[in-house]
CSV table of C-alpha atoms and ligand atoms in Angstrom, one decimal:
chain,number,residue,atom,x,y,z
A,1,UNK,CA,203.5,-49.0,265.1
A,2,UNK,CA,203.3,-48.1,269.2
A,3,UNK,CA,205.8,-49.3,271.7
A,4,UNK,CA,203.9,-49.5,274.8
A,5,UNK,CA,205.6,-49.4,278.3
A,6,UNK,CA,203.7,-50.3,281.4
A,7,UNK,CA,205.1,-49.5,285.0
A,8,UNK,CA,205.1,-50.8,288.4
A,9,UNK,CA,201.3,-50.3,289.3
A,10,UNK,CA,200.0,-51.9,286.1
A,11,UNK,CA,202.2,-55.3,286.5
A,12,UNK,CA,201.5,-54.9,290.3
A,13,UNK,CA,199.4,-58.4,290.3
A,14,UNK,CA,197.3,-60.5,288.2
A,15,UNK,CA,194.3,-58.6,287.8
A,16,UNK,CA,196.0,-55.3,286.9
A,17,UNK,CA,197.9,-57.4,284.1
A,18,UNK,CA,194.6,-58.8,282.8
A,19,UNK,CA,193.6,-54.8,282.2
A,20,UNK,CA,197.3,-54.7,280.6
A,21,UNK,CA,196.8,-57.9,278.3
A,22,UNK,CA,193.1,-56.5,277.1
A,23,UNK,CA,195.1,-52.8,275.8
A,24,UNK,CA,197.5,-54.5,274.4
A,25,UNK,CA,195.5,-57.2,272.0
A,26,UNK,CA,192.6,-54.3,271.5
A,27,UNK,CA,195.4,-52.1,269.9
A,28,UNK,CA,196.0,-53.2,266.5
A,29,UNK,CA,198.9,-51.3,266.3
A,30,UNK,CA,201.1,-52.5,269.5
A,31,UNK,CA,204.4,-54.0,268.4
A,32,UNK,CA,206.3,-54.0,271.5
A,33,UNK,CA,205.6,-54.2,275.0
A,34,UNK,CA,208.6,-53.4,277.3
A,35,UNK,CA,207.6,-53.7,281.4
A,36,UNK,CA,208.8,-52.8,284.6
A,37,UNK,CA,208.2,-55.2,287.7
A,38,UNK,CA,205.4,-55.6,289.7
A,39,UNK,CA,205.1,-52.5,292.0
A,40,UNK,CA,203.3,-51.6,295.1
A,41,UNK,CA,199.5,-53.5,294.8
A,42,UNK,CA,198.1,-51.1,297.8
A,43,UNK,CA,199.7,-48.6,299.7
A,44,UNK,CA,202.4,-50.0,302.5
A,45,UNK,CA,202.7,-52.9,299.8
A,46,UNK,CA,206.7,-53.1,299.0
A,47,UNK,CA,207.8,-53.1,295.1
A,48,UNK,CA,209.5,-56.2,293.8
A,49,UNK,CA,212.6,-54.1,292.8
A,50,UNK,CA,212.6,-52.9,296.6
A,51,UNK,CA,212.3,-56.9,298.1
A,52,UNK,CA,215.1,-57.8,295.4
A,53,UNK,CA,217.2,-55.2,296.6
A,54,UNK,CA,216.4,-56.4,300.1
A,55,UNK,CA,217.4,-59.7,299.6
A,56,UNK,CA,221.0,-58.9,297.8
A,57,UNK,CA,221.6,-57.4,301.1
A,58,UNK,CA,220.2,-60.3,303.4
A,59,UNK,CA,222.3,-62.2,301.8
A,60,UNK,CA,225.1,-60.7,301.9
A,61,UNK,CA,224.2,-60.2,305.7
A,62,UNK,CA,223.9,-63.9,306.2
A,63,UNK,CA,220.8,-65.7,305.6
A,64,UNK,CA,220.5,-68.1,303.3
A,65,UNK,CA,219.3,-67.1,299.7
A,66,UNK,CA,216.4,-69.4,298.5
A,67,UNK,CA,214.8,-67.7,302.3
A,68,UNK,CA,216.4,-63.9,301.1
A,69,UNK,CA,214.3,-64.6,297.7
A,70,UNK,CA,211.1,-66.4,298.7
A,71,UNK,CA,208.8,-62.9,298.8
A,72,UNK,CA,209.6,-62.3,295.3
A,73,UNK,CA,209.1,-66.1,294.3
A,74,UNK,CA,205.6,-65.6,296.1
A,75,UNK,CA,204.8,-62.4,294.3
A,76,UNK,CA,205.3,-64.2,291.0
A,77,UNK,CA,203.9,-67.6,291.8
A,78,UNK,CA,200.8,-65.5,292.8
A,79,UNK,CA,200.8,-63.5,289.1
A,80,UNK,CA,201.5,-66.8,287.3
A,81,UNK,CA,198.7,-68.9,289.1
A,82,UNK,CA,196.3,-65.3,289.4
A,83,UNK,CA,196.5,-65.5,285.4
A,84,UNK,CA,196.0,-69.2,285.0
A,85,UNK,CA,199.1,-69.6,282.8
A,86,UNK,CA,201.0,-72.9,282.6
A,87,UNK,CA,204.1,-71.9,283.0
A,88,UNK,CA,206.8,-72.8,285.7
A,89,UNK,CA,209.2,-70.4,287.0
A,90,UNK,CA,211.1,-72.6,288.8
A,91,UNK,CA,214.3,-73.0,287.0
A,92,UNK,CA,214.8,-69.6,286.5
A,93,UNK,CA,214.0,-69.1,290.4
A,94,UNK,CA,216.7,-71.7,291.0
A,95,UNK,CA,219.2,-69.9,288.8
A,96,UNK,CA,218.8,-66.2,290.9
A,97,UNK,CA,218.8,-68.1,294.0
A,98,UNK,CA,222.3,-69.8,293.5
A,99,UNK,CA,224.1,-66.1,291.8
A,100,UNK,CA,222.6,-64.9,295.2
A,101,UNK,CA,224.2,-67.4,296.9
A,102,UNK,CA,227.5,-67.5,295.3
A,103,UNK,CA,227.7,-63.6,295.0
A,104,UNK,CA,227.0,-61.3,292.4
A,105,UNK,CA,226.5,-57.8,291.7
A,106,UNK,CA,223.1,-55.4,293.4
A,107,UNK,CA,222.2,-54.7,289.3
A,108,UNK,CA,222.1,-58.4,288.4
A,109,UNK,CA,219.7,-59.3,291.2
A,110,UNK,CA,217.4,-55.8,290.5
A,111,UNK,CA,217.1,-56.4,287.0
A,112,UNK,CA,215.4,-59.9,288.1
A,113,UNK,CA,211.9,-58.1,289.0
A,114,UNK,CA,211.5,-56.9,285.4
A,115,UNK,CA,213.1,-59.8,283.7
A,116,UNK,CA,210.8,-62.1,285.0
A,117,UNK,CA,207.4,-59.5,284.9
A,118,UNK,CA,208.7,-59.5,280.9
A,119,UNK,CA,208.6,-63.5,280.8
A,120,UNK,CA,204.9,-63.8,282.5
A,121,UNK,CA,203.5,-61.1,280.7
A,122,UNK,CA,204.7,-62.9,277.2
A,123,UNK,CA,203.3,-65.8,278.5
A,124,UNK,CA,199.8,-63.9,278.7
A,125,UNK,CA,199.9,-62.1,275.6
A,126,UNK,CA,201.4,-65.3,273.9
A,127,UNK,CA,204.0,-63.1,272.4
A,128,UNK,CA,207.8,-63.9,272.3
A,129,UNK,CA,210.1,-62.4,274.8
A,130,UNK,CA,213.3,-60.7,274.2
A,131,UNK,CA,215.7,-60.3,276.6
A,132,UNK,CA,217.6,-56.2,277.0
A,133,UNK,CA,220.7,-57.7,278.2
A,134,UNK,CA,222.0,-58.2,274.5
A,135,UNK,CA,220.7,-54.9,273.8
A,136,UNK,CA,221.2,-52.5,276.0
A,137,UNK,CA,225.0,-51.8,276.4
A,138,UNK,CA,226.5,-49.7,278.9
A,139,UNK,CA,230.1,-49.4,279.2
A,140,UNK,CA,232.4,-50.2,281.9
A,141,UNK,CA,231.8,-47.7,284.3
A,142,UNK,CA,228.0,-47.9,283.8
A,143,UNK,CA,227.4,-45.5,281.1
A,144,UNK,CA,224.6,-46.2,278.7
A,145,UNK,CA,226.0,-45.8,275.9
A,146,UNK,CA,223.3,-44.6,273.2
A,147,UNK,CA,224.8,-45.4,269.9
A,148,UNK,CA,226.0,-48.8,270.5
A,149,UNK,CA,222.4,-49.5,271.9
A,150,UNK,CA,220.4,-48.1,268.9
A,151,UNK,CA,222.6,-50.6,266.5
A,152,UNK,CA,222.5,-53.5,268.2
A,153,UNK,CA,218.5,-53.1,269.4
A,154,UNK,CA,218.0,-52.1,265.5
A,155,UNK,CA,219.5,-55.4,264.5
A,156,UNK,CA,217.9,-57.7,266.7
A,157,UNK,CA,214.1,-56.3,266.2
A,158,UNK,CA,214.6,-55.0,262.5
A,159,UNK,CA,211.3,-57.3,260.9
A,160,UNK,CA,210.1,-59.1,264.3
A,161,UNK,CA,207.4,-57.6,266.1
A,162,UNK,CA,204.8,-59.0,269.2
A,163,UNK,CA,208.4,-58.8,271.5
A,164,UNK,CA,207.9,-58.4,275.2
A,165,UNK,CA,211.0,-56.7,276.4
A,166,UNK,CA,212.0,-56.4,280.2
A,167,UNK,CA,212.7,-52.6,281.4
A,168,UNK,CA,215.5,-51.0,283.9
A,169,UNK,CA,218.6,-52.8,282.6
A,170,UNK,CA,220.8,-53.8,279.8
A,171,UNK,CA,224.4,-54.9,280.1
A,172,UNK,CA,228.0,-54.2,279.9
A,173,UNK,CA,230.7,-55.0,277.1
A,174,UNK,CA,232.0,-58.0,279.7
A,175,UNK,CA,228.6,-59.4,279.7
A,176,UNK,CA,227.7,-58.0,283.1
A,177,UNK,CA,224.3,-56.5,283.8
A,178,UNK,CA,223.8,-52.9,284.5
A,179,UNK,CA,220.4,-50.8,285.5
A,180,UNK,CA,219.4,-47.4,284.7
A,181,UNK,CA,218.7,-45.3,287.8
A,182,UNK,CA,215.2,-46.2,289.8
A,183,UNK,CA,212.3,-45.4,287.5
A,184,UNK,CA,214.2,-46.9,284.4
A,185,UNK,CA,212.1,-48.9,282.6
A,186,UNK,CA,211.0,-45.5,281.0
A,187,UNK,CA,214.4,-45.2,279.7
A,188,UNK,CA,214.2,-48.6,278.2
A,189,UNK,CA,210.8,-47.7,276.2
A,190,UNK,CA,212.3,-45.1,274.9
A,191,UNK,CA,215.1,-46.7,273.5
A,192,UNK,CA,212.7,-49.3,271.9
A,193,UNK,CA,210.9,-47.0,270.5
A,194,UNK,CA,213.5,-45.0,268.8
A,195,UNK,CA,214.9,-48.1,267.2
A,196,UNK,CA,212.0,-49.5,265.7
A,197,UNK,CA,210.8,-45.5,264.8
A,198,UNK,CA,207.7,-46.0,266.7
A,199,UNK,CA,204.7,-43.7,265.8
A,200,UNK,CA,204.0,-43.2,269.4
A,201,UNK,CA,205.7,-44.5,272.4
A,202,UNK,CA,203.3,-44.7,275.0
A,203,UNK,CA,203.9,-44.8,278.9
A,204,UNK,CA,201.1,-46.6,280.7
A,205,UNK,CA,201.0,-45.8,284.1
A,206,UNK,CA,198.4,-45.5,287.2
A,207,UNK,CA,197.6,-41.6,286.5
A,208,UNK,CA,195.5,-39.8,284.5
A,209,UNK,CA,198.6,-37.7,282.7
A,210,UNK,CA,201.2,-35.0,284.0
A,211,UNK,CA,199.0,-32.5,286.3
A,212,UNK,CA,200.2,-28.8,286.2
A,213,UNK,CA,201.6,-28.9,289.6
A,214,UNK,CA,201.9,-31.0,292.7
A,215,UNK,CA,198.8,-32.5,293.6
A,216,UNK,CA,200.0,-32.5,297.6
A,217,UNK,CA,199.7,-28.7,297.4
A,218,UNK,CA,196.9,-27.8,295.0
A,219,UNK,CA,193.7,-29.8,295.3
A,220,UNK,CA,192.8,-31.3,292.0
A,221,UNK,CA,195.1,-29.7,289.9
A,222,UNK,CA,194.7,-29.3,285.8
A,223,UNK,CA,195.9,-31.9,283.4
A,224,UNK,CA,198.5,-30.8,281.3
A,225,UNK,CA,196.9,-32.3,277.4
A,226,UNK,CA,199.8,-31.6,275.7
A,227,UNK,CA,203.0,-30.1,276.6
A,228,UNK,CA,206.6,-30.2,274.6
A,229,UNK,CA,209.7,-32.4,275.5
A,230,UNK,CA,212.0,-29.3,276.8
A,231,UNK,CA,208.9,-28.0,279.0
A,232,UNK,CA,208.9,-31.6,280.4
A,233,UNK,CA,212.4,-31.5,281.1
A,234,UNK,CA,212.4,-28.6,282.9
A,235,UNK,CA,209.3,-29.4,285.1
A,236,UNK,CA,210.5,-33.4,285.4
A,237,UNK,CA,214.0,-32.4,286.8
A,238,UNK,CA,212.0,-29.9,288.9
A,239,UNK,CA,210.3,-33.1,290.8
A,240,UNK,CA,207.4,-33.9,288.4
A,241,UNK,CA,207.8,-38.0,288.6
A,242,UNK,CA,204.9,-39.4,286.8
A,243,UNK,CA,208.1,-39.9,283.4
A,244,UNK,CA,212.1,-41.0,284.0
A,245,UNK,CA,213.7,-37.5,283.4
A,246,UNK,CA,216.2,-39.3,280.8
A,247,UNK,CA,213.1,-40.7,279.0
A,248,UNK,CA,213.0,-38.1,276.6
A,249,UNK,CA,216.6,-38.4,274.6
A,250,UNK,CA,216.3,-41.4,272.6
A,251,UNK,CA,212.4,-40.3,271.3
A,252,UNK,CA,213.7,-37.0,270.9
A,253,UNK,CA,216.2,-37.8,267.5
A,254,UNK,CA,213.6,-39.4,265.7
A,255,UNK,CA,210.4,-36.8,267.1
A,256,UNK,CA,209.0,-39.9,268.8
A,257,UNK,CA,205.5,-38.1,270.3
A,258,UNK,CA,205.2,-40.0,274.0
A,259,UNK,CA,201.8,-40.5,275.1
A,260,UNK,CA,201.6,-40.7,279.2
A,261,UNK,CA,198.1,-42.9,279.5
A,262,UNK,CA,196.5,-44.9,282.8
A,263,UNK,CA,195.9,-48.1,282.9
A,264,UNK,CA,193.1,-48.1,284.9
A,265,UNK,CA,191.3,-45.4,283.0
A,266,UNK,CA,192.1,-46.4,279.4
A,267,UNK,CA,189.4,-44.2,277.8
A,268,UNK,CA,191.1,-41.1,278.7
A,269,UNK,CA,193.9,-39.5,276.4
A,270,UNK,CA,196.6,-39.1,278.8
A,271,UNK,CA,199.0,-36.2,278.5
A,272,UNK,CA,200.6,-36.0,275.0
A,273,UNK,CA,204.8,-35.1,275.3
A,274,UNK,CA,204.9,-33.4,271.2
A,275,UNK,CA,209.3,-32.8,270.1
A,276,UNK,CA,208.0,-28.9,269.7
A,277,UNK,CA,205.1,-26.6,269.6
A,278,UNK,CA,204.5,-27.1,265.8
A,279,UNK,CA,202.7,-30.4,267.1
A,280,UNK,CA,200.0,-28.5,268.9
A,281,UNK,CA,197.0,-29.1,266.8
A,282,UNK,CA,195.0,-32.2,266.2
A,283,UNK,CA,193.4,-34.5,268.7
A,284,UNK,CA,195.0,-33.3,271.3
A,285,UNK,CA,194.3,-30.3,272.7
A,286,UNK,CA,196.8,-27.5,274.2
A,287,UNK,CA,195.5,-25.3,276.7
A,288,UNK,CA,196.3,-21.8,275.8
A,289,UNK,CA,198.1,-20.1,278.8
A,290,UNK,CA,201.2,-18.5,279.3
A,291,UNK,CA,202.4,-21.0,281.9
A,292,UNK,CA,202.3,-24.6,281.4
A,293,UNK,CA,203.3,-26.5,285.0
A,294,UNK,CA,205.2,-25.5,288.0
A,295,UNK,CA,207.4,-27.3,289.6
A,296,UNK,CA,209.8,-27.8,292.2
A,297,UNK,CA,211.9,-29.2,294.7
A,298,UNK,CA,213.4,-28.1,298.2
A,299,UNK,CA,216.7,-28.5,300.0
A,300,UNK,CA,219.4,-26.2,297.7
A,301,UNK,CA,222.0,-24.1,299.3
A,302,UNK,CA,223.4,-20.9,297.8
A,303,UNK,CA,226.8,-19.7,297.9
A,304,UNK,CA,226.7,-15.8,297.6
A,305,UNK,CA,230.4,-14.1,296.7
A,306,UNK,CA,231.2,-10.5,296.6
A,307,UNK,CA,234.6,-9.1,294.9
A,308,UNK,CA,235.2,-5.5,293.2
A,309,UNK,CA,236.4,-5.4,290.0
A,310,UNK,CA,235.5,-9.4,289.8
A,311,UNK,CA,234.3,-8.8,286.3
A,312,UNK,CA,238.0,-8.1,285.4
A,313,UNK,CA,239.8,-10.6,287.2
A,314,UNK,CA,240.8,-13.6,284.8
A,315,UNK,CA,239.2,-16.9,285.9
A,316,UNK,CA,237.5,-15.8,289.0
A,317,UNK,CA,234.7,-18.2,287.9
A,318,UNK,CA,236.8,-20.7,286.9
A,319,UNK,CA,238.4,-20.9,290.3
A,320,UNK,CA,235.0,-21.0,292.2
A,321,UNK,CA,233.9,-23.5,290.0
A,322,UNK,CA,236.3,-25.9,290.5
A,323,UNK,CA,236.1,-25.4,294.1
A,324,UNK,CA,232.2,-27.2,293.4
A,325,UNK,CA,233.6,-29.3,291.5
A,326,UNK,CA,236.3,-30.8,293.1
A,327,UNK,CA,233.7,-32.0,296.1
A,328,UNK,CA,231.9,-33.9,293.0
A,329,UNK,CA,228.8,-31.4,292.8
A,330,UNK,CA,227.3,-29.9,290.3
A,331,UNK,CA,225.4,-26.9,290.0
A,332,UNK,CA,222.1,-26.1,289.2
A,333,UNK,CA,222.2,-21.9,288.7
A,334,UNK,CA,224.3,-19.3,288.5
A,335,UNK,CA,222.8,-15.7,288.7
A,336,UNK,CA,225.5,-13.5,288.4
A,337,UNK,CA,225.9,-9.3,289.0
A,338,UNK,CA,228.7,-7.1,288.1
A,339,UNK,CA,230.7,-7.8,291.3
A,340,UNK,CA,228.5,-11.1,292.7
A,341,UNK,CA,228.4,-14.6,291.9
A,342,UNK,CA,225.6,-16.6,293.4
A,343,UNK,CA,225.6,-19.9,292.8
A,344,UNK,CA,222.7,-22.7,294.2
A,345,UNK,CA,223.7,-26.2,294.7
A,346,UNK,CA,221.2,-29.7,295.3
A,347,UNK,CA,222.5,-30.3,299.1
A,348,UNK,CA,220.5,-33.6,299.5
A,349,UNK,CA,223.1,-35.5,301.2
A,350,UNK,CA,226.1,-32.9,301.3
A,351,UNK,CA,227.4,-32.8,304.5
A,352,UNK,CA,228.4,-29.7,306.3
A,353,UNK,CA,231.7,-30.5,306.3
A,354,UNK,CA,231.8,-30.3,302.6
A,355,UNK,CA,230.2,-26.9,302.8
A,356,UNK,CA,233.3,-25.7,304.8
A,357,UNK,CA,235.6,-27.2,303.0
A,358,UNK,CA,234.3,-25.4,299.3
A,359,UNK,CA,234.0,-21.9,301.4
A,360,UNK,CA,237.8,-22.6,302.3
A,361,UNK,CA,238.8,-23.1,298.6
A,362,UNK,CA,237.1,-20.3,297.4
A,363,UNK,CA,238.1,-17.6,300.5
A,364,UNK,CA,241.7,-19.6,299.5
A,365,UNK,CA,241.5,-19.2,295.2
A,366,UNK,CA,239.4,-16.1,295.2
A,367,UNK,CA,239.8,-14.0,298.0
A,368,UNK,CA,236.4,-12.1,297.9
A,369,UNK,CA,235.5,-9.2,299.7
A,370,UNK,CA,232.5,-10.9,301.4
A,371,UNK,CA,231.0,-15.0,301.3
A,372,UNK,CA,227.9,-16.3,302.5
A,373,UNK,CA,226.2,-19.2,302.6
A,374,UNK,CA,221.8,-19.3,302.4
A,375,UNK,CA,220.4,-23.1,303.6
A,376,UNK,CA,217.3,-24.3,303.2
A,377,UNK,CA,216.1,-22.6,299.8
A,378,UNK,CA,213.8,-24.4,297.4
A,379,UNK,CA,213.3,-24.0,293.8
A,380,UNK,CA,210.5,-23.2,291.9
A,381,UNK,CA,210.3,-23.4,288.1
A,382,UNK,CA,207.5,-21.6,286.4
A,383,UNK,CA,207.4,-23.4,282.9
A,384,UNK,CA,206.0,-22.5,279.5
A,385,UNK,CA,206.5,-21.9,275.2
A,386,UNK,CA,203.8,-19.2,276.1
A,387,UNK,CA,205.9,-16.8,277.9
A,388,UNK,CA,208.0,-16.4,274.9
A,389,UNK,CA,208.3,-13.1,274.2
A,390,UNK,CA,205.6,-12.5,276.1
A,391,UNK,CA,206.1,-9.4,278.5
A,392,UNK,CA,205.1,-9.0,282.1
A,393,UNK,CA,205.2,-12.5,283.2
A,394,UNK,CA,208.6,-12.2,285.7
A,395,UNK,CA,206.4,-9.1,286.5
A,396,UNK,CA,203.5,-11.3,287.6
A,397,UNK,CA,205.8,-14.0,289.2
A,398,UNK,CA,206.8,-11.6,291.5
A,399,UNK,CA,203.7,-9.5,292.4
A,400,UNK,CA,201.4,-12.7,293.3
A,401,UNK,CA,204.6,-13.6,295.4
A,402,UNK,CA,205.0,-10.1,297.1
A,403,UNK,CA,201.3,-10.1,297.8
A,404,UNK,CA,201.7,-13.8,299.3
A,405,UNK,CA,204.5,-12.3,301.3
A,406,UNK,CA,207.0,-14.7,299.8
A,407,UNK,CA,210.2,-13.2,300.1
A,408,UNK,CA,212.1,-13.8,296.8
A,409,UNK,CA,215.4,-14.9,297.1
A,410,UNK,CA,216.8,-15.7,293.7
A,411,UNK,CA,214.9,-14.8,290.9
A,412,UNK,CA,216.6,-16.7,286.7
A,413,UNK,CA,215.2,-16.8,283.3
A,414,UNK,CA,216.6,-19.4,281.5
A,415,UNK,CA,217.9,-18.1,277.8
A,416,UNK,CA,215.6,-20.4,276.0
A,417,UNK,CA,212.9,-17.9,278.1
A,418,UNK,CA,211.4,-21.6,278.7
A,419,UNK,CA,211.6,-21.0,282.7
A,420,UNK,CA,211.5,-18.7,285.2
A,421,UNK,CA,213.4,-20.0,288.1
A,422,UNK,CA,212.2,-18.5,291.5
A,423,UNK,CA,214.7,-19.6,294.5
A,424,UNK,CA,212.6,-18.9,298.1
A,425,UNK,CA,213.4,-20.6,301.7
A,426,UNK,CA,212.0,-24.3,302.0
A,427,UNK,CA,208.9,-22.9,304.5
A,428,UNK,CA,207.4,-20.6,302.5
A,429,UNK,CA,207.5,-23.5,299.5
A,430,UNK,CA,203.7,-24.9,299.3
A,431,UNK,CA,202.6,-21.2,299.8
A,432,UNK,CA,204.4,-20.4,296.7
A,433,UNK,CA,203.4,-22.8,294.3
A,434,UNK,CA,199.6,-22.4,295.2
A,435,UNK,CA,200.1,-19.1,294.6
A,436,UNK,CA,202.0,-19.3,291.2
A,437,UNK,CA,199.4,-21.8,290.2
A,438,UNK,CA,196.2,-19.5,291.6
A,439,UNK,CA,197.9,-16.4,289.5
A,440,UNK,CA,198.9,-18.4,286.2
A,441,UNK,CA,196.2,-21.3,285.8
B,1,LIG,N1,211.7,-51.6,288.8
B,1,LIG,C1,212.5,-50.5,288.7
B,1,LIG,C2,212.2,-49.5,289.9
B,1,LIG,O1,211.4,-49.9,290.7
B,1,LIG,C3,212.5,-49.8,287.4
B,1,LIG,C4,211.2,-49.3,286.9
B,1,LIG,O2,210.1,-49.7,287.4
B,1,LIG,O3,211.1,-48.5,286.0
B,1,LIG,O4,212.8,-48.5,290.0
């Protein structure tokens, strides 16, 4: 039994849902359909999630909300009458228009784009819908909260199958609805799929699979076949989007394979997301490289902190930490030397003043010998099983850099010898990925 999640692009409008209906009633083995809302049907086009989000704030600016609403009551007028079905929206229309009007929450008016994409595309496959809100529960402060979920979602489709569910949201214990973060619907399928133990949760979308690295960088880069749920962690948090990074926890208890397939290209086989390497034999392939994507992303800082004798003083990290932490960031590395800390930090949206005001703490808790800050350093994760124990490959990282003339600035193998993390400033970036990708694949 499959679980089969289509996004954005393939509820976009009436003829992509037409491709969507013919996969779904040519696969005798689709149970459940969960989808996101319409998306962007060309370029410059807005998302329906986007106009919804719009008109929450229109509203709240002043204009009246049956006028807020009316572009998302268009897009779905034109799906409904594009796919011939009798069905009349109106009443539900009526109910978002007077919450808008008398005030609710952003969530509530979001989650409106898939609830409604999940009612119309029931309507075409003649299956029954089944609204998330009773079964996804996130707790007060928004948490999902996994457990609760997987009983209650086991409950209500234990036996039933043909359900069309709606993506991106659940609800809270007070009956309030909460989204996952943009891109959620993912999250959703996945949760679907581990309580009804699917045999394959797949994620229809409007590309051929995951590609090895950025496509804006590298012209027509490889398709990854198959590839293992920590290597697409690692290269998803790195800035690969085609898959929600949280996608993978639910499917990943139960070994739930995930296959990413295209909608409009349904004959190929899509990239195949296997719980380990022990999966990588059968009808998929798995190319046999060291190196299975790069990935990356710009914009970290780096704090670099000098003490003697830091190694022996009690809590030094500790104290520099909580400096970090007490701004609410988090850290994404940590390379340390016998007397150096460095550590790099996201700063998309961190403002300078914050930057000061950790330096302060630290020259305040710590007092070390020297502090500096680096801007403007982008990440770079070289990801792969295949350079497991297998020697030379840091070695090769950093020759086909030197010879780009790439200056390195932080160089970190994760322990799970997964990753090689490569930290170098934000212009020499593209250079460095199509060399990494020139030396590797
Ligand atoms: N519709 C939501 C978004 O645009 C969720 C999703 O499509 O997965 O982010």
């Amino acid at each position: 039994m499959k679980v089969l999640k289509f996004g954005g692009t393939s509820m976009a409008n009436a003829g992509c849902i037409k491709r969507v209906k013919e996969i779904v009633l040519s696969d005798p083995d689709a149970g459940y359909v969960v989808v996101s809302a319409p998306g962007k049907r060309e370029a410059g086009d807005a998302k329906v999630t986007d106009l919804l989000y719009a008109a929450f704030r229109a509203v709240k600016a002043g204009q009246a909300a049956a006028d807020a609403f009316l572009p998302v009551r268009t897009r779905f007028d034109d799906i409904v009458g594009g796919l011939g079905l009798k069905m009349d929206l109106s009443a539900e229309y009526d109910g978002i228009i007077e919450r808008l009007d008398r005030g609710t929450t952003a969530d509530y008016i979001a989650s409106r784009g898939e609830y409604l994409s999940a009612k119309v595309m029931a309507a075409a496959l003649g299956w029954t819908f089944c609204d998330t809100k009773e079964l996804i529960r996130f707790d007060d402060a928004g948490r999902f909260m996994a457990e609760e979920t997987d009983v209650l979602m086991k409950k209500a489709l234990c036996g039933r199958t043909r359900l069309v569910l709606p993506g991106f949201y659940g609800a809270d214990e007070a009956g309030e609805i909460r989204t996952f973060s943009r891109g959620g619907s993912d999250v959703s399928g996945a949760i679907v799929a581990r309580a009804v133990l699917a045999d394959m949760y797949e994620n229809w979308t409007d590309v051929d699979g995951f590609l090895m690295c950025d496509p804006r960088i590298v012209e027509d880069p490889e398709l990854i076949g198959m590839i293992t749920y920590k290597e697409l962690r690692e290269l998803s948090y790195m800035g690969a989007n085609v898959l929600h990074p949280e996608s993978i926890f639910p499917v990943r208890k139960n070994d739930i394979p995930i296959n990413i397939r295209n909608t409009f290209n349904p004959a190929a086989p899509g990239t195949l997301i296997v719980p380990t390497k022990k999966f990588f034999k059968g009808e998929f392939t798995r190319r046999d490289s060291t190196v299975t994507g790069i990935a990356g992303k710009k914009d970290f800082f780096a704090i670099f902190i000098e003490k003697s004798m830091m190694n022996n003083e009690l809590g030094f990290a500790r104290r520099v930490l909580s400096a970090i932490e007490n701004k609410g960031l988090s850290i994404e590395h940590m390379p340390t030397g016998v007397d150096t800390l460095s550590i790099v930090i996201d700063g998309t949206g961190v403002e300078p003043e914050t930057v000061e005001d950790i330096l302060a703490e630290i020259v305040k808790t710590c007092r070390p010998d020297v502090i500096d800050i680096v801007r403007d350093i982008a990440l770079i994760a070289v990801v792969g099983h295949g350079m497991l124990r297998k020697k030379g490959t840091a070695a090769k990282v950093c020759s086909c850099l030197y010879r780009a003339d790439v200056n390195i600035r932080m160089i970190d193998q994760g322990s799970s010898e997964l990753n090689i993390i490569i930290g170098v400033d934000n212009a020499d970036y593209e250079k460095a990925i199509a060399c990494l990708y020139r030396e590797f694949i």
